[in-house]
Each structure stands twice: as structure tokens, then as C-alpha cells.
């Protein structure tokens, strides 16, 4: 007789439970893939004139790739340090909103939250939110955060040390690696028309203002895309309401 296997257990929400091995595998995949791009940040940061200590301190303390690349990119382009820092800070504020969502999902003890907050970034949030239950979300968040934090900082150090051997970092295009990874993670999350419109307008504002504004300022100006799209959508909804009332 053929061996019979038990059917998978289906959860109440219609999804099958995910094994710990599957969660760890997915988390490691994201952590390793993104963590290796820390090498590009180390090279770019050193090329922008930051010291080895400053470069490593950014990865250890800031640990949010898009903000780090925005900072050193603006500095490399000759931007004002305060403007560069403002752009990096603005990009980093998105992690605060991630934290609000993850605090409910993970429900960590108060004593652990300050340490977990350091790992609240795009990748850990994406992995945690993709899990079917709280236990899997905690496991995915922890494995992704630990893997990415260690690899990012190690490769940042290696990149900064190897910047001199590489030579002209701009010729290699390594400064585009971080933003490319960020966009690859962001694109699948743009599901609604409003989200896609906001992203498209932000790109147009950033690229359009790049030649006329100081380095770092176009990133801040691109933030106007969100209120502009929301205002337009609000006007559309108001117009439809008036038409329905007639």
C-alpha cells in the first residue's frame, strides 16, 4: 500500500502554519542578501571623506541603510552636512511607523524593546509582517535582525578598509547598490493606486529638483509627494460625494 501522509493543518484564517525552518531560511536569505551591501556603503562612505571610525559608527548606531546612503551621498556631492543629516533623518523616520506596527505584532517585553528597536528597519519589518502568527514573526524578526546587523557592520568595515584598493568608487557604481536594494524591497509593497502615485511623484520631484537644488534638499522636497497625492485624492472623493448628493 502507498504510504499515507497526514494533510497539512489549516489555521482558522485559511493559511497553513509555517515551520521554523522555513521562517529561518527566509530570514537568512533576506539578511545575507542585504547585509552584503554594507560593503558598498563602506566604500561609498570612505569615498565621501568619512573616516573609518565615522563610517563604522554610522552602521553600528544608525543602522538604516537608505538613510546612511543618503547621508554619505549628499556629502559626496558637496552638500551641506546639516542638509545631508536632515535628509537622512527624514528617511529614518519611517522606522518609527514600522515600530508602531511591530510593537503590536511582536508584543515584546518592555526590557527587550529598547534593544529590538535598533533592528526595526525595512527588511525586519517585511519579514515579520509576512509571517502567519506571532511566534513566527518574532523568529523572523530576530533572525533577520541579527544576521543583517552582523553582516552589515562586518562588510561596512571591509568596504571602508578596501576603499583605497578599489580606487575611484564612483567608477564602480557601488553607491547605487544600497538604493537599488531599498527599491527592490519597496516595490512589492506598493499595492494600491495611491501608494504607486505617491512613489512616482516622489521620484519625479527628487529627480526633477536634483539639478537645481543643493545636494540633500531634493530628498526633503520629495516628501511633498505624500500630502500632494492625499490632497488630490481628498478632492476627488469630495467631488464624487457632491455628485452623489445631487
Short mmCIF file of N, CA, C and O in Angstrom, two decimals, residues 187-202 225-226 228-230 232-233 236 240:
data_model
loop_
_atom_site.label_atom_id
_atom_site.label_comp_id
_atom_site.label_asym_id
_atom_site.label_seq_id
_atom_site.Cartn_x
_atom_site.Cartn_y
_atom_site.Cartn_z
N UNK A 187 9.32 48.13 -3.81
CA UNK A 187 8.42 48.00 -4.96
C UNK A 187 7.26 47.02 -4.72
O UNK A 187 6.10 47.36 -5.02
N UNK A 188 7.51 45.81 -4.18
CA UNK A 188 6.39 44.89 -3.98
C UNK A 188 5.37 45.36 -2.95
O UNK A 188 4.25 44.86 -2.91
N UNK A 189 5.75 46.34 -2.12
CA UNK A 189 4.85 46.82 -1.08
C UNK A 189 3.89 47.89 -1.61
O UNK A 189 2.95 48.27 -0.93
N UNK A 190 4.13 48.40 -2.83
CA UNK A 190 3.28 49.44 -3.41
C UNK A 190 2.11 48.76 -4.12
O UNK A 190 2.17 48.49 -5.32
N UNK A 191 1.05 48.50 -3.40
CA UNK A 191 -0.06 47.72 -3.92
C UNK A 191 -1.23 48.57 -4.39
O UNK A 191 -1.90 48.24 -5.36
N UNK A 192 -1.49 49.67 -3.71
CA UNK A 192 -2.65 50.49 -4.06
C UNK A 192 -2.25 51.58 -5.06
O UNK A 192 -1.08 51.92 -5.21
N UNK A 193 -3.26 52.14 -5.71
CA UNK A 193 -3.03 53.23 -6.66
C UNK A 193 -2.44 54.45 -5.97
O UNK A 193 -1.56 55.12 -6.52
N UNK A 194 -2.91 54.73 -4.77
CA UNK A 194 -2.40 55.88 -4.02
C UNK A 194 -0.92 55.71 -3.70
O UNK A 194 -0.13 56.65 -3.83
N UNK A 195 -0.53 54.52 -3.29
CA UNK A 195 0.87 54.27 -2.95
C UNK A 195 1.76 54.40 -4.19
O UNK A 195 2.84 54.99 -4.13
N UNK A 196 1.30 53.85 -5.31
CA UNK A 196 2.10 53.93 -6.54
C UNK A 196 2.20 55.38 -7.02
O UNK A 196 3.25 55.82 -7.49
N UNK A 197 1.11 56.12 -6.92
CA UNK A 197 1.12 57.51 -7.35
C UNK A 197 2.06 58.34 -6.48
O UNK A 197 2.79 59.21 -6.98
N UNK A 198 2.04 58.08 -5.18
CA UNK A 198 2.93 58.81 -4.26
C UNK A 198 4.39 58.51 -4.58
O UNK A 198 5.22 59.43 -4.62
N UNK A 199 4.71 57.24 -4.81
CA UNK A 199 6.09 56.87 -5.13
C UNK A 199 6.53 57.50 -6.45
O UNK A 199 7.65 58.02 -6.56
N UNK A 200 5.66 57.48 -7.45
CA UNK A 200 6.02 58.04 -8.76
C UNK A 200 6.24 59.55 -8.67
O UNK A 200 7.21 60.07 -9.24
N UNK A 201 5.37 60.23 -7.94
CA UNK A 201 5.53 61.69 -7.79
C UNK A 201 6.79 62.02 -7.01
O UNK A 201 7.49 63.00 -7.33
N UNK A 202 7.10 61.21 -5.99
CA UNK A 202 8.32 61.44 -5.21
C UNK A 202 9.57 61.29 -6.08
O UNK A 202 10.52 62.08 -5.97
N UNK A 225 5.38 64.74 -1.90
CA UNK A 225 4.53 63.88 -2.74
C UNK A 225 3.36 63.30 -1.94
O UNK A 225 2.24 63.23 -2.46
N UNK A 226 3.62 62.89 -0.72
CA UNK A 226 2.56 62.26 0.08
C UNK A 226 1.39 63.20 0.35
O UNK A 226 0.23 62.87 0.03
N UNK A 228 0.59 65.86 -1.24
CA UNK A 228 0.01 66.29 -2.52
C UNK A 228 -0.96 65.24 -3.06
O UNK A 228 -2.06 65.57 -3.49
N UNK A 229 -0.55 63.97 -3.01
CA UNK A 229 -1.42 62.90 -3.51
C UNK A 229 -2.65 62.76 -2.62
O UNK A 229 -3.77 62.58 -3.11
N UNK A 230 -2.45 62.84 -1.31
CA UNK A 230 -3.59 62.72 -0.39
C UNK A 230 -4.57 63.87 -0.58
O UNK A 230 -5.79 63.67 -0.52
N UNK A 232 -5.06 65.52 -3.39
CA UNK A 232 -5.74 65.28 -4.66
C UNK A 232 -6.81 64.21 -4.51
O UNK A 232 -7.92 64.35 -5.03
N UNK A 233 -6.49 63.13 -3.80
CA UNK A 233 -7.47 62.07 -3.58
C UNK A 233 -8.66 62.58 -2.76
O UNK A 233 -9.81 62.18 -3.00
N UNK A 236 -10.88 64.47 -5.02
CA UNK A 236 -11.65 63.54 -5.85
C UNK A 236 -12.83 62.96 -5.08
O UNK A 236 -13.96 62.89 -5.60
N UNK A 240 -16.86 63.43 -5.83
CA UNK A 240 -17.79 62.30 -6.01
C UNK A 240 -18.94 62.40 -5.03
O UNK A 240 -20.09 62.09 -5.37
#
